[in-house]
Coordinates of N, CA and C in Angstrom, one line a residue:
X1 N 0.9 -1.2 0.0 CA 0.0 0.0 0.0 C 0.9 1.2 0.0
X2 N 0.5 2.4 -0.8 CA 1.5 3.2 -0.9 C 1.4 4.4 0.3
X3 N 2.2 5.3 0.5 CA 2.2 5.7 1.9 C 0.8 6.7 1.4
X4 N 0.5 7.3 0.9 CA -0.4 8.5 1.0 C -1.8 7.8 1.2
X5 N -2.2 6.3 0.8 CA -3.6 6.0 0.8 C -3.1 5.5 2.8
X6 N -2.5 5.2 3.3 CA -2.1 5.3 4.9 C -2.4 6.2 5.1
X7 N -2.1 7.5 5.0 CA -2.1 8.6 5.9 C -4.0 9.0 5.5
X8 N -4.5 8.9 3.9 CA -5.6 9.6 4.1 C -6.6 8.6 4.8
X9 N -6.3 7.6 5.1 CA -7.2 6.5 6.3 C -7.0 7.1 7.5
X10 N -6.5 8.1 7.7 CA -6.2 8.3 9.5 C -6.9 9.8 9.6
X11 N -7.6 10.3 8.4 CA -8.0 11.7 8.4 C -9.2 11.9 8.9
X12 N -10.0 10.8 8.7 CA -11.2 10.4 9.5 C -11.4 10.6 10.8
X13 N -10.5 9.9 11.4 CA -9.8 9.6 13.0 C -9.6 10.8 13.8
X14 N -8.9 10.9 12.8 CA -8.6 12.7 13.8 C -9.6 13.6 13.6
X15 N -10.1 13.6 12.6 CA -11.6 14.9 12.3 C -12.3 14.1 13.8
X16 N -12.7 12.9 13.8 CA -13.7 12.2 15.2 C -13.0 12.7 16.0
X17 N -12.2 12.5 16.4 CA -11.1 12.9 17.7 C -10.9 14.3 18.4
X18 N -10.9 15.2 17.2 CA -11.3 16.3 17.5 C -12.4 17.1 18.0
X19 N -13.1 16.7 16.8 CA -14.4 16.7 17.2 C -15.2 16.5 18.3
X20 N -14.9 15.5 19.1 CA -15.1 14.7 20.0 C -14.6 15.8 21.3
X21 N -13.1 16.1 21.1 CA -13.0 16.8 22.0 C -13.3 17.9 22.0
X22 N -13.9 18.8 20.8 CA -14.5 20.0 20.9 C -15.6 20.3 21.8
X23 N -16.6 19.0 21.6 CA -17.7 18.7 22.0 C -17.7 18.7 23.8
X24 N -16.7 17.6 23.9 CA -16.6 17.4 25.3 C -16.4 18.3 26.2
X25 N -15.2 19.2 25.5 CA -14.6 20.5 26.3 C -15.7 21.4 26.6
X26 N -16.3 21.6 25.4 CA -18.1 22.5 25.4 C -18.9 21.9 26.9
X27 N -19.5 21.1 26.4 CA -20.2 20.4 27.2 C -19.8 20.3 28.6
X28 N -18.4 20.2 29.2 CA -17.7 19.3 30.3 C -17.7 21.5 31.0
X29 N -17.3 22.3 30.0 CA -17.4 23.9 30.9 C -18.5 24.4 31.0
X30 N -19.8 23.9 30.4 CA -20.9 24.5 30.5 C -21.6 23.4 31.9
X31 N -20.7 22.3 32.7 CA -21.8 21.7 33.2 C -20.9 22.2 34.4
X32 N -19.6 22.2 34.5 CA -18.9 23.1 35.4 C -19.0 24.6 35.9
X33 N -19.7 25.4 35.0 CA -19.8 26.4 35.3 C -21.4 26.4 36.2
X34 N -21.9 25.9 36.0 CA -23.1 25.2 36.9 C -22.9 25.0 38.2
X35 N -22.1 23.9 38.4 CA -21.5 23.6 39.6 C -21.1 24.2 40.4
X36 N -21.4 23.9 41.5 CA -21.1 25.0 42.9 C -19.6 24.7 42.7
X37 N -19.2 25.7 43.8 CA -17.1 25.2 44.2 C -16.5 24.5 44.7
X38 N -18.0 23.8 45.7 CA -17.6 22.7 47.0 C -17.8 21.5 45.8
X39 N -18.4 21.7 44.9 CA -18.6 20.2 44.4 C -17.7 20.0 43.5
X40 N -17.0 21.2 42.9 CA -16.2 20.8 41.7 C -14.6 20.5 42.7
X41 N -14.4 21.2 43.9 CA -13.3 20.7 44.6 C -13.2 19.6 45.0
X42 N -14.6 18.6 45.2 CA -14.7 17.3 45.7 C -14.7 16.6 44.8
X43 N -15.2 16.6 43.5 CA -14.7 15.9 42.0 C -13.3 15.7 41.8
X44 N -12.6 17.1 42.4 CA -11.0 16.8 41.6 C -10.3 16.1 43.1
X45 N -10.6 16.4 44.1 CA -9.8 15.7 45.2 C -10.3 14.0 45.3
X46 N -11.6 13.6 44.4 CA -11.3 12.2 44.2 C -11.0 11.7 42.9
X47 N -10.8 12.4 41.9 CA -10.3 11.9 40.5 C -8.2 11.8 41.0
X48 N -8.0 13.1 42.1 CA -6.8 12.9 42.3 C -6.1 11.4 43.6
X49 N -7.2 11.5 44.2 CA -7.2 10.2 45.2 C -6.9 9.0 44.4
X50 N -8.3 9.2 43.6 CA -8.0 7.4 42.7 C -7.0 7.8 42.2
X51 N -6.2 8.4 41.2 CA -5.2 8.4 40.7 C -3.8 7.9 41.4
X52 N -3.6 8.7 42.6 CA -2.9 8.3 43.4 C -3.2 6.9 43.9
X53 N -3.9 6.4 44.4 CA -4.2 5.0 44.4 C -4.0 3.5 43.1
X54 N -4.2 4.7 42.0 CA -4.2 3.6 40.7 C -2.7 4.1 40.8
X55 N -1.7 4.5 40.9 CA 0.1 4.8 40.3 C 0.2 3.9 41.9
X56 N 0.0 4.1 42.9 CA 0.6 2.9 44.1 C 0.2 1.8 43.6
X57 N -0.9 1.6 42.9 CA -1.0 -0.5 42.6 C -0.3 -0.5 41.4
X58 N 0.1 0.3 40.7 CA 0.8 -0.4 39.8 C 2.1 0.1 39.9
X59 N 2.6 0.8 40.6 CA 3.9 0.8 41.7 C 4.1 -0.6 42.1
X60 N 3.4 -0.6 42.7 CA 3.4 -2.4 44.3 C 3.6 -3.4 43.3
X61 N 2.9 -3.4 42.2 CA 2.6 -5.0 41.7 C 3.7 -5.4 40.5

């Protein structure tokens, strides 16, 4: 397969990808800006918790 029919198969992917995150970003500051302060601090102090808990088990194991 020659290289250019490779690359224009991946143009799809990334228009979705983008896309995707345009949307999400939209959507994810319009449901935040909603949100009180107390709740959006308690969202990130447990997305930061688990994280920290997911890098120690796969630290340990």
């Amino acid at each position: 397969m020659p290289p250019r029919a490779r690359h224009s198969r991946r143009w799809p992917a990334i228009i979705g990808i983008l896309a995707g995150l345009w949307i999400g970003t939209d959507l994810g500051a319009r449901m935040a800006s909603g949100a009180s302060k107390l709740a959006l601090r308690r969202v990130m102090m447990a997305f930061i918790l688990l994280m920290a808990l997911y890098m120690t088990h796969k630290a340990l194991t």
